[in-house]
Amino acid sequence: LETHKKKPSLEPAYLTEKMLLRRSTSASSLASLGLVLAASSGRSRSVASALSTVSSAVNNARRLGGSDLVVSEACLGTMTWAVQNTRDEAFGQLDFAREKGCNFIDTAELYPVPLTDPNYRAGATEEIIGEYVEKIGPAQRDELVIASKIAGFFPASPVAAARAYPDAPHDPPPDCRLDALSVRDAAHASLRRLRTDRIDLMQI
């Protein structure tokens, strides 16, 4: 786990208090923290491979913290997709952002917002991104840095229910927690919805 740290080769992106799960961190050290490296299917791009995205018209490319992730200066937020924005509008935003050199997409297992909307369904935003990823294909997906988030403690949570029981009622819903089992289940659920073999950045 790392916080913001400056690298000499590329200006790092600004980070908030969110902690970053580095792809380069060894599985053994993660295990010692009680975490499960479920957000990767054994596929880890090298620094040289990550840097190659700079040549793909990434706008104001910089390294993200102490990781090997190379991201655009701007990050496309997605929290309104599936409630305040339709799938087609989301696809249009993604296309426009990529045309402008944005390769950094941020989402969360909890999205969309607001949770009080009658059409709210946990994970629906990730599903839209997954449909887009499938549409553009593996080569173009590799040009993107997709970040997601695991929900913290949330009693009787529809977010936790959507991890293991996405299509079935669960009464009462389980709690969201940040134990090893919850992190693993959240990562697997996000991988499934995003239709990808890895989550480039998982925020806790």
mmCIF file with all atom_site columns, C-alpha atoms in Angstrom:
data_model
loop_
_atom_site.group_PDB
_atom_site.id
_atom_site.type_symbol
_atom_site.label_atom_id
_atom_site.label_alt_id
_atom_site.label_comp_id
_atom_site.label_asym_id
_atom_site.label_entity_id
_atom_site.label_seq_id
_atom_site.pdbx_PDB_ins_code
_atom_site.Cartn_x
_atom_site.Cartn_y
_atom_site.Cartn_z
_atom_site.occupancy
_atom_site.B_iso_or_equiv
_atom_site.pdbx_formal_charge
_atom_site.auth_seq_id
_atom_site.auth_comp_id
_atom_site.auth_asym_id
_atom_site.auth_atom_id
_atom_site.pdbx_PDB_model_num
ATOM 1   C CA . LEU A 1 1   ? 0.000   0.000   0.000   1.00 0.00 ? 1   LEU A CA 1
ATOM 2   C CA . GLU A 1 2   ? 1.382   3.391   -0.946  1.00 0.00 ? 2   GLU A CA 1
ATOM 3   C CA . THR A 1 3   ? 0.442   7.023   -0.727  1.00 0.00 ? 3   THR A CA 1
ATOM 4   C CA . HIS A 1 4   ? 1.518   9.834   -3.045  1.00 0.00 ? 4   HIS A CA 1
ATOM 5   C CA . LYS A 1 5   ? 5.252   9.673   -3.836  1.00 0.00 ? 5   LYS A CA 1
ATOM 6   C CA . LYS A 1 6   ? 7.114   11.680  -6.464  1.00 0.00 ? 6   LYS A CA 1
ATOM 7   C CA . LYS A 1 7   ? 8.905   9.950   -9.316  1.00 0.00 ? 7   LYS A CA 1
ATOM 8   C CA . PRO A 1 8   ? 11.626  11.754  -11.254 1.00 0.00 ? 8   PRO A CA 1
ATOM 9   C CA . SER A 1 9   ? 10.606  10.514  -14.703 1.00 0.00 ? 9   SER A CA 1
ATOM 10  C CA . LEU A 1 10  ? 6.959   11.546  -14.794 1.00 0.00 ? 10  LEU A CA 1
ATOM 11  C CA . GLU A 1 11  ? 4.990   14.074  -12.769 1.00 0.00 ? 11  GLU A CA 1
ATOM 12  C CA . PRO A 1 12  ? 2.654   12.097  -10.473 1.00 0.00 ? 12  PRO A CA 1
ATOM 13  C CA . ALA A 1 13  ? -1.065  12.642  -10.446 1.00 0.00 ? 13  ALA A CA 1
ATOM 14  C CA . TYR A 1 14  ? -2.554  14.338  -7.396  1.00 0.00 ? 14  TYR A CA 1
ATOM 15  C CA . LEU A 1 15  ? -3.829  11.828  -4.875  1.00 0.00 ? 15  LEU A CA 1
ATOM 16  C CA . THR A 1 16  ? -6.315  12.302  -2.069  1.00 0.00 ? 16  THR A CA 1
ATOM 17  C CA . GLU A 1 17  ? -6.209  10.217  1.104   1.00 0.00 ? 17  GLU A CA 1
ATOM 18  C CA . LYS A 1 18  ? -7.204  7.128   -0.860  1.00 0.00 ? 18  LYS A CA 1
ATOM 19  C CA . MET A 1 19  ? -4.622  4.397   -0.612  1.00 0.00 ? 19  MET A CA 1
ATOM 20  C CA . LEU A 1 20  ? -3.397  2.708   -3.750  1.00 0.00 ? 20  LEU A CA 1
ATOM 21  C CA . LEU A 1 21  ? -2.993  -1.016  -4.267  1.00 0.00 ? 21  LEU A CA 1
ATOM 22  C CA . ARG A 1 22  ? 0.151   -1.278  -6.385  1.00 0.00 ? 22  ARG A CA 1
ATOM 23  C CA . ARG A 1 23  ? 0.120   -3.857  -9.128  1.00 0.00 ? 23  ARG A CA 1
ATOM 24  C CA . SER A 1 24  ? 3.811   -4.380  -8.514  1.00 0.00 ? 24  SER A CA 1
ATOM 25  C CA . THR A 1 25  ? 3.253   -5.411  -4.884  1.00 0.00 ? 25  THR A CA 1
ATOM 26  C CA . SER A 1 26  ? 4.032   -9.080  -4.352  1.00 0.00 ? 26  SER A CA 1
ATOM 27  C CA . ALA A 1 27  ? 1.241   -11.516 -3.576  1.00 0.00 ? 27  ALA A CA 1
ATOM 28  C CA . SER A 1 28  ? 3.083   -12.646 -0.466  1.00 0.00 ? 28  SER A CA 1
ATOM 29  C CA . SER A 1 29  ? 3.188   -9.169  1.041   1.00 0.00 ? 29  SER A CA 1
ATOM 30  C CA . LEU A 1 30  ? -0.502  -8.695  0.270   1.00 0.00 ? 30  LEU A CA 1
ATOM 31  C CA . ALA A 1 31  ? -1.287  -11.969 1.962   1.00 0.00 ? 31  ALA A CA 1
ATOM 32  C CA . SER A 1 32  ? 0.554   -10.794 5.048   1.00 0.00 ? 32  SER A CA 1
ATOM 33  C CA . LEU A 1 33  ? -1.873  -7.869  5.180   1.00 0.00 ? 33  LEU A CA 1
ATOM 34  C CA . GLY A 1 34  ? -4.831  -10.244 4.953   1.00 0.00 ? 34  GLY A CA 1
ATOM 35  C CA . LEU A 1 35  ? -5.708  -9.107  1.447   1.00 0.00 ? 35  LEU A CA 1
ATOM 36  C CA . VAL A 1 36  ? -6.327  -11.276 -1.568  1.00 0.00 ? 36  VAL A CA 1
ATOM 37  C CA . LEU A 1 37  ? -4.909  -10.340 -4.938  1.00 0.00 ? 37  LEU A CA 1
ATOM 38  C CA . ALA A 1 38  ? -8.192  -11.021 -6.715  1.00 0.00 ? 38  ALA A CA 1
ATOM 39  C CA . ALA A 1 39  ? -8.152  -7.963  -8.949  1.00 0.00 ? 39  ALA A CA 1
ATOM 40  C CA . SER A 1 40  ? -5.550  -9.507  -11.233 1.00 0.00 ? 40  SER A CA 1
ATOM 41  C CA . SER A 1 41  ? -5.556  -12.746 -13.181 1.00 0.00 ? 41  SER A CA 1
ATOM 42  C CA . GLY A 1 42  ? -1.796  -13.131 -13.014 1.00 0.00 ? 42  GLY A CA 1
ATOM 43  C CA . ARG A 1 43  ? -1.329  -10.510 -15.680 1.00 0.00 ? 43  ARG A CA 1
ATOM 44  C CA . SER A 1 44  ? 0.958   -7.614  -14.766 1.00 0.00 ? 44  SER A CA 1
ATOM 45  C CA . ARG A 1 45  ? 2.245   -5.147  -17.303 1.00 0.00 ? 45  ARG A CA 1
ATOM 46  C CA . SER A 1 46  ? 5.879   -4.096  -16.920 1.00 0.00 ? 46  SER A CA 1
ATOM 47  C CA . VAL A 1 47  ? 6.906   -0.493  -16.456 1.00 0.00 ? 47  VAL A CA 1
ATOM 48  C CA . ALA A 1 48  ? 8.060   -0.377  -20.062 1.00 0.00 ? 48  ALA A CA 1
ATOM 49  C CA . SER A 1 49  ? 4.696   -1.640  -21.259 1.00 0.00 ? 49  SER A CA 1
ATOM 50  C CA . ALA A 1 50  ? 2.845   0.869   -19.101 1.00 0.00 ? 50  ALA A CA 1
ATOM 51  C CA . LEU A 1 51  ? 5.001   3.700   -20.375 1.00 0.00 ? 51  LEU A CA 1
ATOM 52  C CA . SER A 1 52  ? 4.148   2.703   -23.928 1.00 0.00 ? 52  SER A CA 1
ATOM 53  C CA . THR A 1 53  ? 0.655   4.102   -23.357 1.00 0.00 ? 53  THR A CA 1
ATOM 54  C CA . VAL A 1 54  ? 2.223   7.574   -23.356 1.00 0.00 ? 54  VAL A CA 1
ATOM 55  C CA . SER A 1 55  ? 2.675   7.236   -27.101 1.00 0.00 ? 55  SER A CA 1
ATOM 56  C CA . SER A 1 56  ? -1.060  6.590   -27.473 1.00 0.00 ? 56  SER A CA 1
ATOM 57  C CA . ALA A 1 57  ? -1.938  10.289  -27.182 1.00 0.00 ? 57  ALA A CA 1
ATOM 58  C CA . VAL A 1 58  ? -2.418  10.255  -23.407 1.00 0.00 ? 58  VAL A CA 1
ATOM 59  C CA . ASN A 1 59  ? -2.996  13.866  -22.403 1.00 0.00 ? 59  ASN A CA 1
ATOM 60  C CA . ASN A 1 60  ? -0.368  15.177  -19.953 1.00 0.00 ? 60  ASN A CA 1
ATOM 61  C CA . ALA A 1 61  ? 0.696   11.671  -19.000 1.00 0.00 ? 61  ALA A CA 1
ATOM 62  C CA . ARG A 1 62  ? 2.073   11.089  -15.537 1.00 0.00 ? 62  ARG A CA 1
ATOM 63  C CA . ARG A 1 63  ? 2.861   8.194   -13.265 1.00 0.00 ? 63  ARG A CA 1
ATOM 64  C CA . LEU A 1 64  ? 0.231   7.507   -10.599 1.00 0.00 ? 64  LEU A CA 1
ATOM 65  C CA . GLY A 1 65  ? 1.883   7.687   -7.194  1.00 0.00 ? 65  GLY A CA 1
ATOM 66  C CA . GLY A 1 66  ? 4.571   5.048   -6.750  1.00 0.00 ? 66  GLY A CA 1
ATOM 67  C CA . SER A 1 67  ? 2.965   2.591   -9.164  1.00 0.00 ? 67  SER A CA 1
ATOM 68  C CA . ASP A 1 68  ? 3.804   1.776   -12.780 1.00 0.00 ? 68  ASP A CA 1
ATOM 69  C CA . LEU A 1 69  ? 0.423   3.095   -13.928 1.00 0.00 ? 69  LEU A CA 1
ATOM 70  C CA . VAL A 1 70  ? 0.625   5.922   -16.470 1.00 0.00 ? 70  VAL A CA 1
ATOM 71  C CA . VAL A 1 71  ? -2.504  8.039   -16.549 1.00 0.00 ? 71  VAL A CA 1
ATOM 72  C CA . SER A 1 72  ? -3.844  11.182  -18.166 1.00 0.00 ? 72  SER A CA 1
ATOM 73  C CA . GLU A 1 73  ? -4.064  14.409  -16.193 1.00 0.00 ? 73  GLU A CA 1
ATOM 74  C CA . ALA A 1 74  ? -7.861  14.194  -16.249 1.00 0.00 ? 74  ALA A CA 1
ATOM 75  C CA . CYS A 1 75  ? -9.797  11.214  -14.940 1.00 0.00 ? 75  CYS A CA 1
ATOM 76  C CA . LEU A 1 76  ? -13.310 10.448  -16.169 1.00 0.00 ? 76  LEU A CA 1
ATOM 77  C CA . GLY A 1 77  ? -15.773 9.985   -13.314 1.00 0.00 ? 77  GLY A CA 1
ATOM 78  C CA . THR A 1 78  ? -18.719 7.657   -13.823 1.00 0.00 ? 78  THR A CA 1
ATOM 79  C CA . MET A 1 79  ? -20.929 7.861   -10.735 1.00 0.00 ? 79  MET A CA 1
ATOM 80  C CA . THR A 1 80  ? -24.022 9.095   -12.579 1.00 0.00 ? 80  THR A CA 1
ATOM 81  C CA . TRP A 1 81  ? -24.130 6.339   -15.177 1.00 0.00 ? 81  TRP A CA 1
ATOM 82  C CA . ALA A 1 82  ? -27.252 4.122   -15.017 1.00 0.00 ? 82  ALA A CA 1
ATOM 83  C CA . VAL A 1 83  ? -29.311 6.597   -12.972 1.00 0.00 ? 83  VAL A CA 1
ATOM 84  C CA . GLN A 1 84  ? -28.652 10.170  -14.099 1.00 0.00 ? 84  GLN A CA 1
ATOM 85  C CA . ASN A 1 85  ? -27.072 9.166   -17.435 1.00 0.00 ? 85  ASN A CA 1
ATOM 86  C CA . THR A 1 86  ? -28.101 6.428   -19.843 1.00 0.00 ? 86  THR A CA 1
ATOM 87  C CA . ARG A 1 87  ? -25.848 3.756   -21.294 1.00 0.00 ? 87  ARG A CA 1
ATOM 88  C CA . ASP A 1 88  ? -25.670 5.616   -24.621 1.00 0.00 ? 88  ASP A CA 1
ATOM 89  C CA . GLU A 1 89  ? -24.735 8.860   -22.879 1.00 0.00 ? 89  GLU A CA 1
ATOM 90  C CA . ALA A 1 90  ? -22.036 7.008   -20.935 1.00 0.00 ? 90  ALA A CA 1
ATOM 91  C CA . PHE A 1 91  ? -20.631 5.529   -24.145 1.00 0.00 ? 91  PHE A CA 1
ATOM 92  C CA . GLY A 1 92  ? -20.593 9.021   -25.654 1.00 0.00 ? 92  GLY A CA 1
ATOM 93  C CA . GLN A 1 93  ? -18.691 10.404  -22.653 1.00 0.00 ? 93  GLN A CA 1
ATOM 94  C CA . LEU A 1 94  ? -16.158 7.563   -22.886 1.00 0.00 ? 94  LEU A CA 1
ATOM 95  C CA . ASP A 1 95  ? -15.618 8.103   -26.609 1.00 0.00 ? 95  ASP A CA 1
ATOM 96  C CA . PHE A 1 96  ? -15.221 11.866  -26.140 1.00 0.00 ? 96  PHE A CA 1
ATOM 97  C CA . ALA A 1 97  ? -12.806 11.480  -23.222 1.00 0.00 ? 97  ALA A CA 1
ATOM 98  C CA . ARG A 1 98  ? -10.616 9.038   -25.131 1.00 0.00 ? 98  ARG A CA 1
ATOM 99  C CA . GLU A 1 99  ? -10.576 11.325  -28.179 1.00 0.00 ? 99  GLU A CA 1
ATOM 100 C CA . LYS A 1 100 ? -9.214  14.056  -25.890 1.00 0.00 ? 100 LYS A CA 1
ATOM 101 C CA . GLY A 1 101 ? -6.444  11.836  -24.554 1.00 0.00 ? 101 GLY A CA 1
ATOM 102 C CA . CYS A 1 102 ? -8.056  10.705  -21.295 1.00 0.00 ? 102 CYS A CA 1
ATOM 103 C CA . ASN A 1 103 ? -7.176  7.071   -20.518 1.00 0.00 ? 103 ASN A CA 1
ATOM 104 C CA . PHE A 1 104 ? -8.125  7.074   -16.809 1.00 0.00 ? 104 PHE A CA 1
ATOM 105 C CA . ILE A 1 105 ? -11.615 5.825   -15.841 1.00 0.00 ? 105 ILE A CA 1
ATOM 106 C CA . ASP A 1 106 ? -12.840 5.868   -12.238 1.00 0.00 ? 106 ASP A CA 1
ATOM 107 C CA . THR A 1 107 ? -15.788 3.873   -10.931 1.00 0.00 ? 107 THR A CA 1
ATOM 108 C CA . ALA A 1 108 ? -16.927 1.990   -7.813  1.00 0.00 ? 108 ALA A CA 1
ATOM 109 C CA . GLU A 1 109 ? -18.910 -1.087  -6.847  1.00 0.00 ? 109 GLU A CA 1
ATOM 110 C CA . LEU A 1 110 ? -21.362 1.219   -5.047  1.00 0.00 ? 110 LEU A CA 1
ATOM 111 C CA . TYR A 1 111 ? -22.162 3.365   -8.127  1.00 0.00 ? 111 TYR A CA 1
ATOM 112 C CA . PRO A 1 112 ? -24.466 4.816   -9.438  1.00 0.00 ? 112 PRO A CA 1
ATOM 113 C CA . VAL A 1 113 ? -25.656 7.631   -7.207  1.00 0.00 ? 113 VAL A CA 1
ATOM 114 C CA . PRO A 1 114 ? -27.889 8.622   -5.597  1.00 0.00 ? 114 PRO A CA 1
ATOM 115 C CA . LEU A 1 115 ? -28.610 5.389   -3.756  1.00 0.00 ? 115 LEU A CA 1
ATOM 116 C CA . THR A 1 116 ? -32.082 6.755   -3.002  1.00 0.00 ? 116 THR A CA 1
ATOM 117 C CA . ASP A 1 117 ? -33.112 6.701   -6.661  1.00 0.00 ? 117 ASP A CA 1
ATOM 118 C CA . PRO A 1 118 ? -35.900 4.167   -7.238  1.00 0.00 ? 118 PRO A CA 1
ATOM 119 C CA . ASN A 1 119 ? -33.893 2.672   -10.120 1.00 0.00 ? 119 ASN A CA 1
ATOM 120 C CA . TYR A 1 120 ? -30.706 2.287   -8.071  1.00 0.00 ? 120 TYR A CA 1
ATOM 121 C CA . ARG A 1 121 ? -28.882 -1.020  -8.411  1.00 0.00 ? 121 ARG A CA 1
ATOM 122 C CA . ALA A 1 122 ? -25.403 -1.560  -6.999  1.00 0.00 ? 122 ALA A CA 1
ATOM 123 C CA . GLY A 1 123 ? -22.805 -2.236  -9.678  1.00 0.00 ? 123 GLY A CA 1
ATOM 124 C CA . ALA A 1 124 ? -24.868 -0.913  -12.576 1.00 0.00 ? 124 ALA A CA 1
ATOM 125 C CA . THR A 1 125 ? -22.208 1.657   -13.484 1.00 0.00 ? 125 THR A CA 1
ATOM 126 C CA . GLU A 1 126 ? -19.514 -1.019  -13.656 1.00 0.00 ? 126 GLU A CA 1
ATOM 127 C CA . GLU A 1 127 ? -21.790 -3.051  -15.931 1.00 0.00 ? 127 GLU A CA 1
ATOM 128 C CA . ILE A 1 128 ? -22.013 -0.167  -18.403 1.00 0.00 ? 128 ILE A CA 1
ATOM 129 C CA . ILE A 1 129 ? -18.223 0.136   -18.435 1.00 0.00 ? 129 ILE A CA 1
ATOM 130 C CA . GLY A 1 130 ? -18.028 -3.633  -18.956 1.00 0.00 ? 130 GLY A CA 1
ATOM 131 C CA . GLU A 1 131 ? -20.280 -3.392  -21.994 1.00 0.00 ? 131 GLU A CA 1
ATOM 132 C CA . TYR A 1 132 ? -18.041 -0.650  -23.369 1.00 0.00 ? 132 TYR A CA 1
ATOM 133 C CA . VAL A 1 133 ? -14.902 -2.685  -22.706 1.00 0.00 ? 133 VAL A CA 1
ATOM 134 C CA . GLU A 1 134 ? -16.418 -5.613  -24.578 1.00 0.00 ? 134 GLU A CA 1
ATOM 135 C CA . LYS A 1 135 ? -17.415 -3.308  -27.450 1.00 0.00 ? 135 LYS A CA 1
ATOM 136 C CA . ILE A 1 136 ? -13.938 -1.812  -27.956 1.00 0.00 ? 136 ILE A CA 1
ATOM 137 C CA . GLY A 1 137 ? -12.059 -5.113  -27.585 1.00 0.00 ? 137 GLY A CA 1
ATOM 138 C CA . PRO A 1 138 ? -8.901  -6.190  -25.720 1.00 0.00 ? 138 PRO A CA 1
ATOM 139 C CA . ALA A 1 139 ? -6.383  -4.011  -27.573 1.00 0.00 ? 139 ALA A CA 1
ATOM 140 C CA . GLN A 1 140 ? -8.213  -0.769  -26.837 1.00 0.00 ? 140 GLN A CA 1
ATOM 141 C CA . ARG A 1 141 ? -9.035  -1.904  -23.311 1.00 0.00 ? 141 ARG A CA 1
ATOM 142 C CA . ASP A 1 142 ? -5.275  -2.182  -22.723 1.00 0.00 ? 142 ASP A CA 1
ATOM 143 C CA . GLU A 1 143 ? -4.994  1.535   -23.441 1.00 0.00 ? 143 GLU A CA 1
ATOM 144 C CA . LEU A 1 144 ? -7.238  2.300   -20.455 1.00 0.00 ? 144 LEU A CA 1
ATOM 145 C CA . VAL A 1 145 ? -6.479  2.495   -16.751 1.00 0.00 ? 145 VAL A CA 1
ATOM 146 C CA . ILE A 1 146 ? -9.652  1.392   -14.978 1.00 0.00 ? 146 ILE A CA 1
ATOM 147 C CA . ALA A 1 147 ? -9.976  2.198   -11.284 1.00 0.00 ? 147 ALA A CA 1
ATOM 148 C CA . SER A 1 148 ? -12.703 0.939   -8.995  1.00 0.00 ? 148 SER A CA 1
ATOM 149 C CA . LYS A 1 149 ? -13.468 1.153   -5.277  1.00 0.00 ? 149 LYS A CA 1
ATOM 150 C CA . ILE A 1 150 ? -14.490 -1.268  -2.556  1.00 0.00 ? 150 ILE A CA 1
ATOM 151 C CA . ALA A 1 151 ? -17.200 -0.001  -0.223  1.00 0.00 ? 151 ALA A CA 1
ATOM 152 C CA . GLY A 1 152 ? -16.329 0.340   3.448   1.00 0.00 ? 152 GLY A CA 1
ATOM 153 C CA . PHE A 1 153 ? -18.526 -0.620  6.375   1.00 0.00 ? 153 PHE A CA 1
ATOM 154 C CA . PHE A 1 154 ? -22.159 -0.402  5.320   1.00 0.00 ? 154 PHE A CA 1
ATOM 155 C CA . PRO A 1 155 ? -24.697 -2.383  7.380   1.00 0.00 ? 155 PRO A CA 1
ATOM 156 C CA . ALA A 1 156 ? -27.429 -4.331  5.546   1.00 0.00 ? 156 ALA A CA 1
ATOM 157 C CA . SER A 1 157 ? -25.870 -3.213  2.273   1.00 0.00 ? 157 SER A CA 1
ATOM 158 C CA . PRO A 1 158 ? -27.287 -3.735  -1.216  1.00 0.00 ? 158 PRO A CA 1
ATOM 159 C CA . VAL A 1 159 ? -23.685 -3.346  -2.400  1.00 0.00 ? 159 VAL A CA 1
ATOM 160 C CA . ALA A 1 160 ? -22.568 -6.409  -0.442  1.00 0.00 ? 160 ALA A CA 1
ATOM 161 C CA . ALA A 1 161 ? -25.647 -8.308  -1.611  1.00 0.00 ? 161 ALA A CA 1
ATOM 162 C CA . ALA A 1 162 ? -24.763 -7.590  -5.245  1.00 0.00 ? 162 ALA A CA 1
ATOM 163 C CA . ARG A 1 163 ? -21.330 -9.185  -4.854  1.00 0.00 ? 163 ARG A CA 1
ATOM 164 C CA . ALA A 1 164 ? -22.511 -12.765 -4.402  1.00 0.00 ? 164 ALA A CA 1
ATOM 165 C CA . TYR A 1 165 ? -26.200 -12.554 -5.216  1.00 0.00 ? 165 TYR A CA 1
ATOM 166 C CA . PRO A 1 166 ? -26.542 -10.092 -8.105  1.00 0.00 ? 166 PRO A CA 1
ATOM 167 C CA . ASP A 1 167 ? -29.849 -11.468 -9.387  1.00 0.00 ? 167 ASP A CA 1
ATOM 168 C CA . ALA A 1 168 ? -31.473 -12.813 -6.241  1.00 0.00 ? 168 ALA A CA 1
ATOM 169 C CA . PRO A 1 169 ? -33.216 -11.101 -3.326  1.00 0.00 ? 169 PRO A CA 1
ATOM 170 C CA . HIS A 1 170 ? -31.283 -11.274 -0.081  1.00 0.00 ? 170 HIS A CA 1
ATOM 171 C CA . ASP A 1 171 ? -33.218 -10.385 3.057   1.00 0.00 ? 171 ASP A CA 1
ATOM 172 C CA . PRO A 1 172 ? -31.667 -9.004  5.120   1.00 0.00 ? 172 PRO A CA 1
ATOM 173 C CA . PRO A 1 173 ? -28.706 -7.948  2.954   1.00 0.00 ? 173 PRO A CA 1
ATOM 174 C CA . PRO A 1 174 ? -25.229 -8.690  4.354   1.00 0.00 ? 174 PRO A CA 1
ATOM 175 C CA . ASP A 1 175 ? -22.968 -5.961  5.701   1.00 0.00 ? 175 ASP A CA 1
ATOM 176 C CA . CYS A 1 176 ? -20.163 -4.399  3.697   1.00 0.00 ? 176 CYS A CA 1
ATOM 177 C CA . ARG A 1 177 ? -16.862 -4.853  5.526   1.00 0.00 ? 177 ARG A CA 1
ATOM 178 C CA . LEU A 1 178 ? -13.159 -4.596  4.715   1.00 0.00 ? 178 LEU A CA 1
ATOM 179 C CA . ASP A 1 179 ? -12.043 -8.046  5.809   1.00 0.00 ? 179 ASP A CA 1
ATOM 180 C CA . ALA A 1 180 ? -10.143 -10.345 3.445   1.00 0.00 ? 180 ALA A CA 1
ATOM 181 C CA . LEU A 1 181 ? -13.237 -12.268 2.334   1.00 0.00 ? 181 LEU A CA 1
ATOM 182 C CA . SER A 1 182 ? -15.158 -9.080  1.548   1.00 0.00 ? 182 SER A CA 1
ATOM 183 C CA . VAL A 1 183 ? -12.246 -7.626  -0.433  1.00 0.00 ? 183 VAL A CA 1
ATOM 184 C CA . ARG A 1 184 ? -11.969 -10.841 -2.459  1.00 0.00 ? 184 ARG A CA 1
ATOM 185 C CA . ASP A 1 185 ? -15.719 -11.006 -3.146  1.00 0.00 ? 185 ASP A CA 1
ATOM 186 C CA . ALA A 1 186 ? -15.850 -7.327  -4.110  1.00 0.00 ? 186 ALA A CA 1
ATOM 187 C CA . ALA A 1 187 ? -12.902 -7.694  -6.498  1.00 0.00 ? 187 ALA A CA 1
ATOM 188 C CA . HIS A 1 188 ? -14.399 -10.764 -8.190  1.00 0.00 ? 188 HIS A CA 1
ATOM 189 C CA . ALA A 1 189 ? -17.783 -9.039  -8.558  1.00 0.00 ? 189 ALA A CA 1
ATOM 190 C CA . SER A 1 190 ? -16.180 -5.949  -10.094 1.00 0.00 ? 190 SER A CA 1
ATOM 191 C CA . LEU A 1 191 ? -14.103 -8.065  -12.492 1.00 0.00 ? 191 LEU A CA 1
ATOM 192 C CA . ARG A 1 192 ? -17.268 -9.831  -13.613 1.00 0.00 ? 192 ARG A CA 1
ATOM 193 C CA . ARG A 1 193 ? -19.221 -6.619  -14.151 1.00 0.00 ? 193 ARG A CA 1
ATOM 194 C CA . LEU A 1 194 ? -16.319 -4.815  -15.864 1.00 0.00 ? 194 LEU A CA 1
ATOM 195 C CA . ARG A 1 195 ? -15.762 -7.790  -18.198 1.00 0.00 ? 195 ARG A CA 1
ATOM 196 C CA . THR A 1 196 ? -12.008 -7.541  -17.793 1.00 0.00 ? 196 THR A CA 1
ATOM 197 C CA . ASP A 1 197 ? -9.189  -9.717  -16.519 1.00 0.00 ? 197 ASP A CA 1
ATOM 198 C CA . ARG A 1 198 ? -7.791  -7.069  -14.194 1.00 0.00 ? 198 ARG A CA 1
ATOM 199 C CA . ILE A 1 199 ? -8.638  -3.932  -12.245 1.00 0.00 ? 199 ILE A CA 1
ATOM 200 C CA . ASP A 1 200 ? -5.728  -1.560  -12.735 1.00 0.00 ? 200 ASP A CA 1
ATOM 201 C CA . LEU A 1 201 ? -6.307  0.349   -9.501  1.00 0.00 ? 201 LEU A CA 1
ATOM 202 C CA . MET A 1 202 ? -8.454  -0.864  -6.609  1.00 0.00 ? 202 MET A CA 1
ATOM 203 C CA . GLN A 1 203 ? -9.185  1.796   -4.008  1.00 0.00 ? 203 GLN A CA 1
ATOM 204 C CA . ILE A 1 204 ? -10.191 0.856   -0.481  1.00 0.00 ? 204 ILE A CA 1
#
